[in-house]
XYZ file of C-alpha atoms in Angstrom:
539
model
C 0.000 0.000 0.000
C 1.250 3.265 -0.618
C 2.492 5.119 2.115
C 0.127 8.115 1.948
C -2.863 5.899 1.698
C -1.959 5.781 5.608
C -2.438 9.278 6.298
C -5.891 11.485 6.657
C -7.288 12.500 3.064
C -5.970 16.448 4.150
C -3.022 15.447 4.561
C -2.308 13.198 1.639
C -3.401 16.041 -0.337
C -1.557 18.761 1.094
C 1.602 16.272 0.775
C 0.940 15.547 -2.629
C 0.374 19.460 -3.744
C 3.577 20.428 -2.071
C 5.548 17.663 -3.813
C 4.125 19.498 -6.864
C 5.256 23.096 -6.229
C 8.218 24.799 -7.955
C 11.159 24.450 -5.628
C 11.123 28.348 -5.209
C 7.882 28.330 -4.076
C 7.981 25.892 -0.721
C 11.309 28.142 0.933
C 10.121 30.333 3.855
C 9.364 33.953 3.848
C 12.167 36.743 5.050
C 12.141 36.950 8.473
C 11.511 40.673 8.905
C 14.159 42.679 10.655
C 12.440 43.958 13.112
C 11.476 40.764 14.637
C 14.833 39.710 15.218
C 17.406 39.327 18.090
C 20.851 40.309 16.695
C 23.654 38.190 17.786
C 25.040 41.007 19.939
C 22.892 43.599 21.743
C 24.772 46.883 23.458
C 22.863 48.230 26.422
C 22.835 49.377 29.943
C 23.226 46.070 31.644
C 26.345 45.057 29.238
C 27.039 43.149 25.575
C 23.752 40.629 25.149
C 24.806 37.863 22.973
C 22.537 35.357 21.007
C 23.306 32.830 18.651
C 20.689 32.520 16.127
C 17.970 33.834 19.410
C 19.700 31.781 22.112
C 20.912 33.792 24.540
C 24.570 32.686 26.016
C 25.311 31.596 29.828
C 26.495 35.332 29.904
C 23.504 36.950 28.524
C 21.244 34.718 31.043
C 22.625 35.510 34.323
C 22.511 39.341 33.618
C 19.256 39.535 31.921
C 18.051 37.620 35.368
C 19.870 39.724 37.865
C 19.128 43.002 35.908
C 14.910 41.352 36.166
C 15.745 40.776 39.768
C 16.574 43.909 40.418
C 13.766 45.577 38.354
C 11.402 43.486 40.961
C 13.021 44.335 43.709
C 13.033 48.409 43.016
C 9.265 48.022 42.264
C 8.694 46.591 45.816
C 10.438 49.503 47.342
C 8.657 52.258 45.004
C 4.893 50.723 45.079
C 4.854 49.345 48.878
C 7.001 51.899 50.860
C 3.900 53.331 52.067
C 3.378 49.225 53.652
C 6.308 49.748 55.356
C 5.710 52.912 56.283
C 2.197 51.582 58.285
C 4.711 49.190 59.807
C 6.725 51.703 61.044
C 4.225 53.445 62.658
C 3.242 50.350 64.700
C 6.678 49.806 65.884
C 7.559 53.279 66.430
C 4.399 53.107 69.086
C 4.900 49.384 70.305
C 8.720 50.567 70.964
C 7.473 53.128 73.807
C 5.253 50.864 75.286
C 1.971 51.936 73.076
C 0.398 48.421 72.477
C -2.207 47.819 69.908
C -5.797 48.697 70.405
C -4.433 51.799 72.667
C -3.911 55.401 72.077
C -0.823 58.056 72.349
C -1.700 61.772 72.895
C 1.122 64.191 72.137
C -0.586 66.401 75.211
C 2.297 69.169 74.680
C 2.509 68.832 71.039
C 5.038 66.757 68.890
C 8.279 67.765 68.686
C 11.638 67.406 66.591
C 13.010 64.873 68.880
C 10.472 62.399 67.654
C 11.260 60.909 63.832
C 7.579 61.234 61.680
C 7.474 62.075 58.625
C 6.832 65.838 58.021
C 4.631 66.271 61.040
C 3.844 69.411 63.185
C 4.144 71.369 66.228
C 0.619 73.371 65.741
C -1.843 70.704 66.935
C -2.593 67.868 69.230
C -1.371 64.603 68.048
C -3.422 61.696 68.991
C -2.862 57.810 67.588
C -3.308 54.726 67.478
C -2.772 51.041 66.128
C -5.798 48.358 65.731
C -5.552 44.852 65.559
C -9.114 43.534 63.937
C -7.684 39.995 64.120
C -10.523 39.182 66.277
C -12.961 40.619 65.150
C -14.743 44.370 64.183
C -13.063 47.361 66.842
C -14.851 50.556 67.530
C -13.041 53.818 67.842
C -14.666 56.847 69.541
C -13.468 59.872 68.444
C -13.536 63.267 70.478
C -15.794 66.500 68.919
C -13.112 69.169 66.930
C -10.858 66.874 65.712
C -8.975 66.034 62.120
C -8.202 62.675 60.925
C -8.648 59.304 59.262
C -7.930 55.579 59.651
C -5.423 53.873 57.389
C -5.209 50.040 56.419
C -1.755 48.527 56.618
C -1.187 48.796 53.022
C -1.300 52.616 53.889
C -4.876 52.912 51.941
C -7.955 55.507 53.253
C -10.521 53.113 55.212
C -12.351 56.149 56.415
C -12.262 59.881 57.513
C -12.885 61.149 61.177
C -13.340 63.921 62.783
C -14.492 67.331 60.687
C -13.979 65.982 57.329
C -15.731 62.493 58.243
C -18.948 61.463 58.415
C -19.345 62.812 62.293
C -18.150 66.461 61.172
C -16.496 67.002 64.252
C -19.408 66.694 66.558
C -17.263 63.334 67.564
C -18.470 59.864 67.202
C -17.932 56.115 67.065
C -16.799 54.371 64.397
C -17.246 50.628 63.923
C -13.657 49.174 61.891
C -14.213 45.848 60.510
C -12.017 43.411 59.178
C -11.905 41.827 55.749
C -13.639 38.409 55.181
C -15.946 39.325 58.131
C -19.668 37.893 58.187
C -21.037 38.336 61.364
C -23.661 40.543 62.400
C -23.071 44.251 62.270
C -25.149 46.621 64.036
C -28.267 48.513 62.600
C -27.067 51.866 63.825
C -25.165 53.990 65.901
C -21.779 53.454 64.471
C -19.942 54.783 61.247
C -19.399 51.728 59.782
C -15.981 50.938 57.363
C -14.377 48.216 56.234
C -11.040 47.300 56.302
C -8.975 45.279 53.693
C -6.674 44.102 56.239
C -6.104 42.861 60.188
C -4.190 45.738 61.009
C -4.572 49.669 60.982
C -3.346 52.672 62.118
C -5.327 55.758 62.588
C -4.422 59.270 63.906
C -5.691 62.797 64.373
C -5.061 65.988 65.020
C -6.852 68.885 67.325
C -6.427 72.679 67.375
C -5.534 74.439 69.984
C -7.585 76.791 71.674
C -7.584 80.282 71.115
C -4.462 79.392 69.202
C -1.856 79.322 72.648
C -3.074 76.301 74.893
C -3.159 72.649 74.154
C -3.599 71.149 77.704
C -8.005 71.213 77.643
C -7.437 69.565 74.195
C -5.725 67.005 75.777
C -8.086 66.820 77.917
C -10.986 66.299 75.667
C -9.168 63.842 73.740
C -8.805 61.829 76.750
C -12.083 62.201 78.439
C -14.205 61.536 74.620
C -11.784 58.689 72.809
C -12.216 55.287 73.424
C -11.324 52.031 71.481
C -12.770 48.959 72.632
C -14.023 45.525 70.572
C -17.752 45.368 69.123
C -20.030 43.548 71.162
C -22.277 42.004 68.747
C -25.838 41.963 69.599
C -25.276 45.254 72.048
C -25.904 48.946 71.251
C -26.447 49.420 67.737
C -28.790 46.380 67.824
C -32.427 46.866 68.147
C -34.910 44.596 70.256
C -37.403 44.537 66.683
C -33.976 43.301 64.664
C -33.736 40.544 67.175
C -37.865 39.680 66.791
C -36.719 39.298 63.018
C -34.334 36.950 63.265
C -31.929 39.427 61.550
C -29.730 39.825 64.819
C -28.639 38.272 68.757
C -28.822 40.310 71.409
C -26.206 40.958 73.861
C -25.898 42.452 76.712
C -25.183 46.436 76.951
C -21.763 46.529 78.539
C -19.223 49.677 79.465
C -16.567 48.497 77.669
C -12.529 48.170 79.437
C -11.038 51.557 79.737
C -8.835 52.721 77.288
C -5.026 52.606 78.059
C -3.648 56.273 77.467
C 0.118 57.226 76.852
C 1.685 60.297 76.782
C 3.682 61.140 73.756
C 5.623 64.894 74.369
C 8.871 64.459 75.307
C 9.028 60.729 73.776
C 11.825 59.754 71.582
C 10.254 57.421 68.694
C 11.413 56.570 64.769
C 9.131 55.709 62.461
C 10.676 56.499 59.371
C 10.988 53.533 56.903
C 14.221 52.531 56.763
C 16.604 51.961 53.226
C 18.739 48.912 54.326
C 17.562 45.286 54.128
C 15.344 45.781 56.984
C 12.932 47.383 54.558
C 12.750 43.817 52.577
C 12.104 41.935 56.376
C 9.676 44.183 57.206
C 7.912 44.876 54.083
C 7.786 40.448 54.709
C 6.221 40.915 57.794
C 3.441 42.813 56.320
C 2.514 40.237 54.136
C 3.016 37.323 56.235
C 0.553 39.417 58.436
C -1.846 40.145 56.599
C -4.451 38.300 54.328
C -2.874 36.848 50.821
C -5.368 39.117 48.980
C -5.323 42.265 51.243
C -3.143 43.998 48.272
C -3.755 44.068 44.422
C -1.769 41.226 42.523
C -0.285 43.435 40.740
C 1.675 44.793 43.211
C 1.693 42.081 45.315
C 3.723 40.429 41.930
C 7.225 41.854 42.356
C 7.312 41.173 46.034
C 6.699 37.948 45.826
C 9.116 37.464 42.715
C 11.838 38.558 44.703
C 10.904 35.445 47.417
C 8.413 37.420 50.034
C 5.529 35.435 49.866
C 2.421 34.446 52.657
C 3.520 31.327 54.235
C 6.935 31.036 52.706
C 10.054 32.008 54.464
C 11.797 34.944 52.701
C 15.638 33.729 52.966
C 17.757 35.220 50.315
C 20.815 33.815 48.819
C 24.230 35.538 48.743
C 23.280 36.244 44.918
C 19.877 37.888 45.664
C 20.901 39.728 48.655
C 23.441 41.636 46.398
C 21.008 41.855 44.427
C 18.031 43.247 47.142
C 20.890 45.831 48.179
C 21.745 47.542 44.993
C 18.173 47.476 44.650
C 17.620 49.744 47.363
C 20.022 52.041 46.793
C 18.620 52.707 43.198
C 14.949 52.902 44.374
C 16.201 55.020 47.443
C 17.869 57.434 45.363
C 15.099 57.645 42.928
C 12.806 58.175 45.636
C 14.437 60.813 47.183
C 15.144 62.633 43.915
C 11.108 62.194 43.061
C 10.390 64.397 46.489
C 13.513 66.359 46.592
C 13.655 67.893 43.074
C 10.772 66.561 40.789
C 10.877 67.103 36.881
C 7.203 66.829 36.601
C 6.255 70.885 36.471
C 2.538 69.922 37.110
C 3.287 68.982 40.671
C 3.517 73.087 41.239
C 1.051 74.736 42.127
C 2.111 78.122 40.400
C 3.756 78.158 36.904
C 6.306 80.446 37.677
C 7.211 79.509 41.232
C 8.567 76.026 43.414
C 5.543 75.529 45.687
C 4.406 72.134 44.918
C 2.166 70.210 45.825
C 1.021 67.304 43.555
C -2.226 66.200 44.790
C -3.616 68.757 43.181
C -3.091 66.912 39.828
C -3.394 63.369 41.324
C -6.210 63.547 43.579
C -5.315 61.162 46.889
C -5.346 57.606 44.910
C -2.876 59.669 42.291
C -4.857 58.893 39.589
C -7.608 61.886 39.082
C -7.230 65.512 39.745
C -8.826 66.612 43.265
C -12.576 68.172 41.886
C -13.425 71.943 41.212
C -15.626 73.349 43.879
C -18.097 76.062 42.083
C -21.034 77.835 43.141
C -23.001 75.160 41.629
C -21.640 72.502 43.372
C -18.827 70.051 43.262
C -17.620 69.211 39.374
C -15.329 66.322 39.599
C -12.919 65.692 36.563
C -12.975 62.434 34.431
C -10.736 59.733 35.245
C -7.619 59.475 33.737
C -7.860 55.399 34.017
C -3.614 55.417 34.946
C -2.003 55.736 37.813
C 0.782 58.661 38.522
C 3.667 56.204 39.819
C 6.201 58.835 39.892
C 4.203 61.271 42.449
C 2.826 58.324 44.424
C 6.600 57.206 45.230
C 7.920 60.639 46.043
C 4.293 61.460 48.261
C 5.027 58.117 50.661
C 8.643 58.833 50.771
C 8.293 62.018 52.132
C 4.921 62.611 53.888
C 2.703 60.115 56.638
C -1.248 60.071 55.776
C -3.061 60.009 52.364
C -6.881 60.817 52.447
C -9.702 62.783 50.221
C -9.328 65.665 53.038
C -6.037 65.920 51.622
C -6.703 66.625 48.332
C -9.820 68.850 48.559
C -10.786 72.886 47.049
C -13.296 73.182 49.723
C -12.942 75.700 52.336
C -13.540 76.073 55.929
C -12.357 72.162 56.399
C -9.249 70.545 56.812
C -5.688 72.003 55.924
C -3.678 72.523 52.860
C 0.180 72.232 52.459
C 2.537 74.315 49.844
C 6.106 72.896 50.073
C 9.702 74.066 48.206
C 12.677 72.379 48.273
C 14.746 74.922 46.350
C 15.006 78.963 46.881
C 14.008 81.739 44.467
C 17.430 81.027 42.038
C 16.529 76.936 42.365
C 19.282 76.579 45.076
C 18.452 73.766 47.965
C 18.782 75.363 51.496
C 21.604 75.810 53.246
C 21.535 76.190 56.993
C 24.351 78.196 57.353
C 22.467 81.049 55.614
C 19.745 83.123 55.954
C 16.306 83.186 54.364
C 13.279 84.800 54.306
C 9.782 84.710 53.133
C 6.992 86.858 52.504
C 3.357 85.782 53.295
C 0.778 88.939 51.635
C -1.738 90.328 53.814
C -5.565 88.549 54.318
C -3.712 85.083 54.874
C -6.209 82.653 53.106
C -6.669 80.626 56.652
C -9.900 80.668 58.488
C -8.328 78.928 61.689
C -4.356 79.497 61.465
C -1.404 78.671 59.631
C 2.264 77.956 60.072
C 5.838 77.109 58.653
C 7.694 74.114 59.436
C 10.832 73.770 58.545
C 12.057 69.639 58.046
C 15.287 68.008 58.192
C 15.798 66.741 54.550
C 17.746 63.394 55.143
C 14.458 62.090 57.957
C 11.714 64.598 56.192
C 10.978 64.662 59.785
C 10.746 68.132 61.938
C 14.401 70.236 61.749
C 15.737 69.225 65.320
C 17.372 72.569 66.382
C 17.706 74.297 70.366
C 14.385 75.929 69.391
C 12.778 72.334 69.650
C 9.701 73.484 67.721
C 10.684 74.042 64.283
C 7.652 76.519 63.597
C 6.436 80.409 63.284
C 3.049 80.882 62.873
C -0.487 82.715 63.707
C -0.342 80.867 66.974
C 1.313 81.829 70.413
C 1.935 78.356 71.565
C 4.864 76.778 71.459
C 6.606 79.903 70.238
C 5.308 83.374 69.629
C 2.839 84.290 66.928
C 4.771 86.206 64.277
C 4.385 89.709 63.579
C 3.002 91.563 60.878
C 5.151 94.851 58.866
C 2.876 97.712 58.696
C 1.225 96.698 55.364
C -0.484 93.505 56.731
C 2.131 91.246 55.520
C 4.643 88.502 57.553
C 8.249 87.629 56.606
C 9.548 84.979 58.216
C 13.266 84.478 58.100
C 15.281 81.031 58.198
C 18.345 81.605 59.966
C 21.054 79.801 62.220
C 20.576 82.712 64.202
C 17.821 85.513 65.659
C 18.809 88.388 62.341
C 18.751 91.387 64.284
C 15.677 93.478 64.157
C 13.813 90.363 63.418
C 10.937 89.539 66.131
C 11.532 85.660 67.663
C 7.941 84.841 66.336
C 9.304 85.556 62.868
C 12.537 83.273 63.167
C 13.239 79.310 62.620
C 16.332 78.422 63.633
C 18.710 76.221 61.270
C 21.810 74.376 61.146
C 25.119 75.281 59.577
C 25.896 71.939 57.959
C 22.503 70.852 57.715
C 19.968 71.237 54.458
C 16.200 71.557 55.307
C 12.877 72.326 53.314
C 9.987 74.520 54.552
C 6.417 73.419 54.580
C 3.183 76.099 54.337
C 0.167 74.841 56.597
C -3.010 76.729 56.038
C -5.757 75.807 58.478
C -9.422 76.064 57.010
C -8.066 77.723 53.815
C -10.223 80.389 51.950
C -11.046 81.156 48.602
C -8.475 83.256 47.435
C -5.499 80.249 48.059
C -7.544 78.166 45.863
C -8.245 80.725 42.625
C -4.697 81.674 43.197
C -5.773 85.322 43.745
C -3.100 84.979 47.101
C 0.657 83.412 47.439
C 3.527 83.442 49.476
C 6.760 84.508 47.787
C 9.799 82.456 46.405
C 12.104 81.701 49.819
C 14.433 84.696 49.273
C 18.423 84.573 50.109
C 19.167 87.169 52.162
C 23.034 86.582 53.024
């Protein structure tokens, strides 16, 4: 029998048409050019060399370490803010704050303390929760500003004035992902969490600008975390008669364990060794596999820090991990310290910058127009702004909508510079000055800070408070000039004729950036009709 009597008819037939093609017509097409792998490639990472597409033993080990290293800079960039939540918990645990209790900075933070740009103009008060066993509720005091974070550094929910209790105070009900027990039919705030852990924090203003010891007090006397107790208040008798709830009995819940934070020494500034790899592992062996997007979740665990898995580096991939963060370090820093992105101003012509503004507090969408007619949000850009999300979480603790808002009357608003009016960083050995325009756009106060650019934390100086200001407390208000307007000088020392209220002390030796705080800011900061001036050399 012939052999292709064997074979399927389509395939006989195909066989026997080929056989009956002109030689010229069965040899392949030209491989185009620009599908092809040239037998050596120049780039970055070295000479590549292929033979015919292979790549050598060469080419393989650094094409892998230079992939390596790509995965390990995109788990510093995208979860620094993780770490950063980590941090925070340690800081506290490491002067004796345990989870599920609160620290009130009762005579304001100062620079002895490591946070990331902080201030000295209001009443710190913080906390960690641990939802592990179930839903927590935090009761939060009337006049305060702030907002509960997951561990992944993500918005769970505003308190205070900008949240839902508008700073008549209230309790909020934190619950923890995967939960499906009862929840109560009122009474609480309720918001979810997408992880077990959480930090949350807020700040008070003083009052009448110069005492912070009754806001202490308040905080103290209204703020209490305790765990839900299913079935109790919240939980109506008629919910029970449906079969929609338990009831439980109505219980004053444990005291909450207070520390005092003035005075204390803490860091919780992410570190830039290989810490940040075991901690950033912690986080995830913490936490629930799914409590961050796979896609970012991807290039940590490529680099070996998966749930359940110990994360334990060879020689090759530590050396590997370290260059890593020096590169994302560096990039980092350069992101926050001198940014090439000119929409991150907020003036065309100046250095103030700000960038969520343009990125709105998920950095995607710019922060909505507030008109007469009401709010007019703009359309989603459907990317996210990588570069300004790295350089935000490097340099600054918190991200919520309050943030990133046009509305006056609520919250606070931040103008920062890292550069002088000739786009010069600061030197502390010299002296600077700044001119803030009469009719100050803030309806409560506002203040400069001036931060210590290796920690981004407060400038740690003899003055202790880095700060000048509208308020009398911890340092004098500053003066105005006869034409309604304050300078405010940066200096190593008092310039003579200049009032203390209108001086921040800096350090010879030492670089430093200022931050502008405006309190309830008004209309004309937002249409631009007001601004500071360029940070001025003087001598």
């Amino acid at each position: 029998m012939h052999p292709l009597k064997k074979l399927p008819v389509f395939l006989a037939v195909g066989i026997l048409l080929s056989t009956a093609l002109p030689a010229n017509a069965q040899s392949s097409a030209a491989i185009p050019p620009s599908i092809t792998t040239p037998d050596k490639v120049e780039t970055r990472i070295g000479t590549l060399e292929f033979e015919d597409g292979m790549p050598s033993d060469e080419t393989l080990t650094k094409v892998y370490d230079n992939l390596d290293l790509t995965h390990a800079v995109r788990a510093f960039a995208d979860n620094l803010r993780g770490v950063s939540i980590y941090m925070l918990r340690k800081g506290m645990r490491d002067v004796g704050v345990k989870e599920n209790e609160v620290i009130v900075f009762s005579e304001l933070m100062d620079a002895k303390s490591l946070f990331l740009t902080a201030n000295a103009d209001t009443v710190y008060v913080m906390g960690s929760l641990d939802l592990s066993k179930g839903p927590m509720v935090l009761e939060v005091p009337p006049q305060v500003l702030g907002t509960v974070q997951d561990a992944w550094f993500r918005w769970v929910i505003d308190v205070g004035m900008p949240g839902p209790d508008r700073g008549a105070g209230g309790k909020y009900l934190i619950v923890p992902p995967d939960y499906d027990g009862p929840l109560p039919e009122g009474g609480f705030n309720i918001a979810h969490s997408r992880t077990l852990h959480s930090v949350w924090f807020a700040r008070a203003f003083l009052e009448n600008n110069n005492d912070p010891k009754p806001v202490a007090e308040r905080i103290r006397k209204f703020t209490k975390v305790y765990p839900y107790n299913s079935g109790g208040v919240g939980t109506s008798v008629a919910e029970f008669l449906a079969g929609k709830a338990r009831l439980g009995k109505i219980t004053e819940p444990a005291p909450t364990v207070f520390h005092e934070g003035s005075g204390k020494v803490m860091n919780t500034i992410p570190p830039n060794d290989m810490s940040y790899f075991e901690m950033l592992n912690e986080v995830v062996q913490e936490e629930p596999a799914t409590a961050l997007d796979p896609e970012l979740m991807g290039p940590v665990a490529a680099i070996g820090i998966i749930k359940g898995k110990p994360f334990a580096p060879d020689a090759r991939m530590q050396k590997i991990l370290n260059e890593a963060l020096k590169v994302a370090n560096a990039t980092s820093r350069s992101l926050i310290m001198n940014p090439r992105d000119r929409s991150w101003f907020y003036y065309d012509d100046a250095n103030w910058q700000n960038m969520l503004f343009v990125t709105g507090y998920e950095f995607e969408t710019p922060i909505p127009m507030i008109t007469r007619e009401g709010v007019k949000p703009f359309p989603a850009t459907g990317y996210r702004k990588l570069d300004a999300r790295q350089a935000f979480f490097y340099g600054v603790t918190g991200i919520t909508p309050a943030m990133a808002m046009r509305l006056t009357g609520i919250g606070s608003t931040y103008l920062w510079t890292m550069a002088d009016s000739d786009n010069n960083y600061f030197d502390g050995a010299k002296t600077y000055k700044v001119t803030l325009p009469k009719n100050i756009p803030a309806e409560k106060f506002w203040s400069w800070t001036l931060y210590d650019t290796m920690t981004r934390s407060m400038l740690d100086t003899p003055q202790r408070y880095p700060r000048a200001g509208s308020q009398s407390y911890p340092s004098p208000a500053a003066e105005a000039a006869a034409d309604g307007s304050i300078t405010v000088y940066f200096a190593p020392t008092q310039p003579d004729g200049v009032a203390r209220g209108n001086w921040i002390q800096t350090i010879p030796g030492k670089s430093f950036f200022p931050i502008l705080r405006l309190y309830s800011p008004m209309e004309s900061f937002f249409n631009k009709q007001w601004r500071p001036s360029e940070v001025e050399l003087v001598e």
